[in-house]
Amino acid sequence: MKIGLISDIHGNLEALEKVLEYLTTEEKVNNIIVLGDIVGYMANPNECVQLVKKYDCIQGNHDFAVTHIEFLDYFNPIAKEALLWTINELTIENKNILKNLPLTKLYKEENFTISHGTLINPEEFLYLYNIYDAYENFQVMETKLLFVGHTHVPKYYVLDKSNSPATIEMTSHIDYDYKIQLEENKGYIFNIGSVGQPRDYNNKSCFVIYDTVEKSIKYIRLPYDIEKTAQKIKKNNLPNFLYKRIFLGI
């Protein structure tokens, strides 16, 4: 079975449509899973919610903030301004969809878990930044694999228990299509990057495919119509920095 995992769409309809088309027509995945932050920052929150609502989705911090206004105080001024715009744009139906999404989900048969941020207090949407964060999450994982988003930066961590003491290695700078073969006695945490607003100095959408038969993970980088997305940001008077950053991948 092939599973497409995507995260951090952030209202970027052009990127989402391109990625979904690739997953369904090119890769012919059996399932698509969304790791949160469907909305926020960009100009098509309603369309993005409607496109992904048929898939397995969990809640990101921007999705949570839509119906928990007090949570906006935790956001920087640019993110907060975009979220206030998003809250005003979203339909009641789509707000309710976001409100009712779970924070995490465990797939027992396929042996993986999904969370927007860390598994440690998922309701706080903490970032999984480094090996120390990975170590804490490996301690509480109930499955071989954990997929996260939130940082918008793709990287992965490998726990090797065959060493004494156990070791954790981190791989980052995944700016091209990249495949990892899973090994039997190791644990893995994958940050799958961002579809709608990559921040690793690569403006191409980033997502992964988990092949349960091959036992492999494949990172994909896919270009989309950035100019069209950027013009919508300008048209809706969203913060100018959001216009700039999608071109730069920051």
mmCIF file of N, CA and C in Angstrom, residues 69-136:
data_model
loop_
_atom_site.group_PDB
_atom_site.id
_atom_site.type_symbol
_atom_site.label_atom_id
_atom_site.label_comp_id
_atom_site.label_asym_id
_atom_site.label_seq_id
_atom_site.Cartn_x
_atom_site.Cartn_y
_atom_site.Cartn_z
ATOM 1 N N ILE A 69 -9.949 31.701 19.816
ATOM 2 C CA ILE A 69 -9.393 33.029 19.556
ATOM 3 C C ILE A 69 -8.302 33.406 20.557
ATOM 4 N N GLU A 70 -8.451 32.918 21.797
ATOM 5 C CA GLU A 70 -7.455 33.248 22.819
ATOM 6 C C GLU A 70 -6.071 32.709 22.466
ATOM 7 N N PHE A 71 -6.022 31.699 21.607
ATOM 8 C CA PHE A 71 -4.764 31.079 21.198
ATOM 9 C C PHE A 71 -3.968 31.987 20.254
ATOM 10 N N LEU A 72 -4.616 32.990 19.685
ATOM 11 C CA LEU A 72 -3.943 33.893 18.744
ATOM 12 C C LEU A 72 -2.784 34.647 19.379
ATOM 13 N N ASP A 73 -2.829 34.815 20.682
ATOM 14 C CA ASP A 73 -1.754 35.542 21.368
ATOM 15 C C ASP A 73 -0.410 34.822 21.289
ATOM 16 N N TYR A 74 -0.426 33.541 20.918
ATOM 17 C CA TYR A 74 0.816 32.771 20.808
ATOM 18 C C TYR A 74 1.475 32.929 19.436
ATOM 19 N N PHE A 75 0.827 33.638 18.525
ATOM 20 C CA PHE A 75 1.343 33.773 17.165
ATOM 21 C C PHE A 75 2.081 35.097 16.982
ATOM 22 N N ASN A 76 3.056 35.091 16.060
ATOM 23 C CA ASN A 76 3.738 36.344 15.739
ATOM 24 C C ASN A 76 2.765 37.274 15.002
ATOM 25 N N PRO A 77 3.065 38.573 14.905
ATOM 26 C CA PRO A 77 2.116 39.535 14.333
ATOM 27 C C PRO A 77 1.661 39.208 12.910
ATOM 28 N N ILE A 78 2.564 38.714 12.069
ATOM 29 C CA ILE A 78 2.195 38.395 10.685
ATOM 30 C C ILE A 78 1.239 37.208 10.642
ATOM 31 N N ALA A 79 1.568 36.155 11.386
ATOM 32 C CA ALA A 79 0.701 34.978 11.432
ATOM 33 C C ALA A 79 -0.662 35.334 12.018
ATOM 34 N N LYS A 80 -0.649 36.176 13.050
ATOM 35 C CA LYS A 80 -1.905 36.586 13.699
ATOM 36 C C LYS A 80 -2.785 37.382 12.741
ATOM 37 N N GLU A 81 -2.183 38.313 12.006
ATOM 38 C CA GLU A 81 -2.950 39.106 11.039
ATOM 39 C C GLU A 81 -3.584 38.214 9.979
ATOM 40 N N ALA A 82 -2.811 37.254 9.475
ATOM 41 C CA ALA A 82 -3.333 36.330 8.463
ATOM 42 C C ALA A 82 -4.433 35.445 9.040
ATOM 43 N N LEU A 83 -4.290 35.038 10.293
ATOM 44 C CA LEU A 83 -5.312 34.197 10.923
ATOM 45 C C LEU A 83 -6.610 34.965 11.149
ATOM 46 N N LEU A 84 -6.515 36.211 11.539
ATOM 47 C CA LEU A 84 -7.728 37.019 11.709
ATOM 48 C C LEU A 84 -8.468 37.152 10.378
ATOM 49 N N TRP A 85 -7.717 37.327 9.296
ATOM 50 C CA TRP A 85 -8.318 37.360 7.956
ATOM 51 C C TRP A 85 -8.964 36.012 7.642
ATOM 52 N N THR A 86 -8.264 34.930 7.959
ATOM 53 C CA THR A 86 -8.758 33.578 7.691
ATOM 54 C C THR A 86 -10.045 33.297 8.457
ATOM 55 N N ILE A 87 -10.076 33.671 9.728
ATOM 56 C CA ILE A 87 -11.270 33.457 10.553
ATOM 57 C C ILE A 87 -12.476 34.160 9.943
ATOM 58 N N ASN A 88 -12.256 35.344 9.426
ATOM 59 C CA ASN A 88 -13.338 36.108 8.801
ATOM 60 C C ASN A 88 -13.807 35.476 7.492
ATOM 61 N N GLU A 89 -12.893 34.816 6.787
ATOM 62 C CA GLU A 89 -13.211 34.224 5.485
ATOM 63 C C GLU A 89 -13.887 32.861 5.593
ATOM 64 N N LEU A 90 -13.520 32.083 6.604
ATOM 65 C CA LEU A 90 -13.987 30.699 6.694
ATOM 66 C C LEU A 90 -15.496 30.607 6.913
ATOM 67 N N THR A 91 -16.113 29.647 6.249
ATOM 68 C CA THR A 91 -17.527 29.374 6.482
ATOM 69 C C THR A 91 -17.705 28.668 7.821
ATOM 70 N N ILE A 92 -18.920 28.697 8.335
ATOM 71 C CA ILE A 92 -19.219 27.993 9.592
ATOM 72 C C ILE A 92 -18.959 26.502 9.426
ATOM 73 N N GLU A 93 -19.340 25.951 8.277
ATOM 74 C CA GLU A 93 -19.105 24.522 8.025
ATOM 75 C C GLU A 93 -17.623 24.176 8.130
ATOM 76 N N ASN A 94 -16.789 24.974 7.506
ATOM 77 C CA ASN A 94 -15.357 24.671 7.502
ATOM 78 C C ASN A 94 -14.719 24.902 8.864
ATOM 79 N N LYS A 95 -15.205 25.881 9.605
ATOM 80 C CA LYS A 95 -14.726 26.065 10.979
ATOM 81 C C LYS A 95 -15.038 24.838 11.824
ATOM 82 N N ASN A 96 -16.231 24.298 11.650
ATOM 83 C CA ASN A 96 -16.615 23.105 12.417
ATOM 84 C C ASN A 96 -15.795 21.889 12.019
ATOM 85 N N ILE A 97 -15.478 21.777 10.739
ATOM 86 C CA ILE A 97 -14.617 20.676 10.283
ATOM 87 C C ILE A 97 -13.268 20.749 10.986
ATOM 88 N N LEU A 98 -12.670 21.927 11.001
ATOM 89 C CA LEU A 98 -11.359 22.106 11.641
ATOM 90 C C LEU A 98 -11.442 21.870 13.146
ATOM 91 N N LYS A 99 -12.504 22.341 13.758
ATOM 92 C CA LYS A 99 -12.675 22.219 15.209
ATOM 93 C C LYS A 99 -12.727 20.767 15.655
ATOM 94 N N ASN A 100 -13.294 19.912 14.829
ATOM 95 C CA ASN A 100 -13.522 18.520 15.218
ATOM 96 C C ASN A 100 -12.405 17.561 14.809
ATOM 97 N N LEU A 101 -11.327 18.082 14.260
ATOM 98 C CA LEU A 101 -10.206 17.214 13.899
ATOM 99 C C LEU A 101 -9.458 16.765 15.152
ATOM 100 N N PRO A 102 -8.961 15.522 15.173
ATOM 101 C CA PRO A 102 -8.154 15.060 16.312
ATOM 102 C C PRO A 102 -6.761 15.681 16.287
ATOM 103 N N LEU A 103 -6.059 15.592 17.409
ATOM 104 C CA LEU A 103 -4.697 16.121 17.506
ATOM 105 C C LEU A 103 -3.656 15.126 17.006
ATOM 106 N N THR A 104 -3.903 13.859 17.230
ATOM 107 C CA THR A 104 -2.985 12.804 16.784
ATOM 108 C C THR A 104 -3.810 11.619 16.300
ATOM 109 N N LYS A 105 -3.154 10.697 15.621
ATOM 110 C CA LYS A 105 -3.827 9.465 15.216
ATOM 111 C C LYS A 105 -2.794 8.363 15.072
ATOM 112 N N LEU A 106 -3.148 7.175 15.539
ATOM 113 C CA LEU A 106 -2.256 6.016 15.473
ATOM 114 C C LEU A 106 -2.825 4.997 14.495
ATOM 115 N N TYR A 107 -1.981 4.518 13.594
ATOM 116 C CA TYR A 107 -2.358 3.501 12.608
ATOM 117 C C TYR A 107 -1.651 2.205 13.005
ATOM 118 N N LYS A 108 -2.362 1.388 13.747
ATOM 119 C CA LYS A 108 -1.744 0.208 14.359
ATOM 120 C C LYS A 108 -1.257 -0.792 13.314
ATOM 121 N N GLU A 109 -2.088 -1.072 12.334
ATOM 122 C CA GLU A 109 -1.734 -2.087 11.335
ATOM 123 C C GLU A 109 -0.512 -1.674 10.522
ATOM 124 N N GLU A 110 -0.438 -0.399 10.166
ATOM 125 C CA GLU A 110 0.688 0.094 9.360
ATOM 126 C C GLU A 110 1.858 0.541 10.230
ATOM 127 N N ASN A 111 1.655 0.548 11.548
ATOM 128 C CA ASN A 111 2.727 0.798 12.527
ATOM 129 C C ASN A 111 3.297 2.217 12.445
ATOM 130 N N PHE A 112 2.387 3.213 12.343
ATOM 131 C CA PHE A 112 2.862 4.596 12.403
ATOM 132 C C PHE A 112 1.849 5.492 13.114
ATOM 133 N N THR A 113 2.357 6.631 13.573
ATOM 134 C CA THR A 113 1.551 7.637 14.266
ATOM 135 C C THR A 113 1.739 8.973 13.561
ATOM 136 N N ILE A 114 0.711 9.819 13.603
ATOM 137 C CA ILE A 114 0.836 11.162 13.046
ATOM 138 C C ILE A 114 0.518 12.199 14.120
ATOM 139 N N SER A 115 1.240 13.311 14.066
ATOM 140 C CA SER A 115 1.016 14.440 14.967
ATOM 141 C C SER A 115 1.509 15.694 14.253
ATOM 142 N N HIS A 116 0.852 16.822 14.477
ATOM 143 C CA HIS A 116 1.333 18.046 13.827
ATOM 144 C C HIS A 116 2.681 18.460 14.402
ATOM 145 N N GLY A 117 2.741 18.549 15.716
ATOM 146 C CA GLY A 117 4.000 18.812 16.414
ATOM 147 C C GLY A 117 4.446 17.562 17.149
ATOM 148 N N THR A 118 5.004 17.735 18.327
ATOM 149 C CA THR A 118 5.512 16.580 19.059
ATOM 150 C C THR A 118 4.372 15.778 19.672
ATOM 151 N N LEU A 119 4.681 14.537 20.048
ATOM 152 C CA LEU A 119 3.724 13.714 20.790
ATOM 153 C C LEU A 119 3.667 14.112 22.260
ATOM 154 N N ILE A 120 4.641 14.893 22.706
ATOM 155 C CA ILE A 120 4.648 15.396 24.074
ATOM 156 C C ILE A 120 3.644 16.546 24.158
ATOM 157 N N ASN A 121 2.571 16.350 24.903
ATOM 158 C CA ASN A 121 1.535 17.385 25.032
ATOM 159 C C ASN A 121 1.118 17.930 23.665
ATOM 160 N N PRO A 122 0.508 17.106 22.826
ATOM 161 C CA PRO A 122 0.189 17.544 21.456
ATOM 162 C C PRO A 122 -0.711 18.771 21.399
ATOM 163 N N GLU A 123 -1.487 19.003 22.447
ATOM 164 C CA GLU A 123 -2.370 20.170 22.480
ATOM 165 C C GLU A 123 -1.600 21.487 22.594
ATOM 166 N N GLU A 124 -0.299 21.399 22.904
ATOM 167 C CA GLU A 124 0.528 22.603 22.981
ATOM 168 C C GLU A 124 1.247 22.898 21.662
ATOM 169 N N PHE A 125 1.179 21.983 20.717
ATOM 170 C CA PHE A 125 1.787 22.165 19.392
ATOM 171 C C PHE A 125 3.258 22.564 19.500
ATOM 172 N N LEU A 126 4.017 21.757 20.228
ATOM 173 C CA LEU A 126 5.445 22.009 20.396
ATOM 174 C C LEU A 126 6.197 21.584 19.134
ATOM 175 N N TYR A 127 7.303 22.251 18.854
ATOM 176 C CA TYR A 127 8.102 21.941 17.663
ATOM 177 C C TYR A 127 9.072 20.799 17.942
ATOM 178 N N LEU A 128 9.249 19.940 16.941
ATOM 179 C CA LEU A 128 10.275 18.904 16.995
ATOM 180 C C LEU A 128 11.435 19.407 16.139
ATOM 181 N N TYR A 129 12.383 20.039 16.805
ATOM 182 C CA TYR A 129 13.456 20.752 16.110
ATOM 183 C C TYR A 129 14.731 19.939 15.918
ATOM 184 N N ASN A 130 15.086 19.099 16.914
ATOM 185 C CA ASN A 130 16.443 18.563 16.965
ATOM 186 C C ASN A 130 16.479 17.169 17.586
ATOM 187 N N ILE A 131 17.680 16.642 17.760
ATOM 188 C CA ILE A 131 17.861 15.285 18.284
ATOM 189 C C ILE A 131 17.324 15.155 19.703
ATOM 190 N N TYR A 132 17.432 16.219 20.491
ATOM 191 C CA TYR A 132 16.925 16.165 21.868
ATOM 192 C C TYR A 132 15.403 16.025 21.877
ATOM 193 N N ASP A 133 14.738 16.769 21.009
ATOM 194 C CA ASP A 133 13.289 16.636 20.874
ATOM 195 C C ASP A 133 12.924 15.246 20.359
ATOM 196 N N ALA A 134 13.702 14.761 19.395
ATOM 197 C CA ALA A 134 13.453 13.429 18.846
ATOM 198 C C ALA A 134 13.580 12.364 19.924
ATOM 199 N N TYR A 135 14.598 12.483 20.772
ATOM 200 C CA TYR A 135 14.807 11.518 21.856
ATOM 201 C C TYR A 135 13.571 11.440 22.751
ATOM 202 N N GLU A 136 13.023 12.589 23.143
ATOM 203 C CA GLU A 136 11.835 12.608 23.996
ATOM 204 C C GLU A 136 10.656 11.922 23.320
#
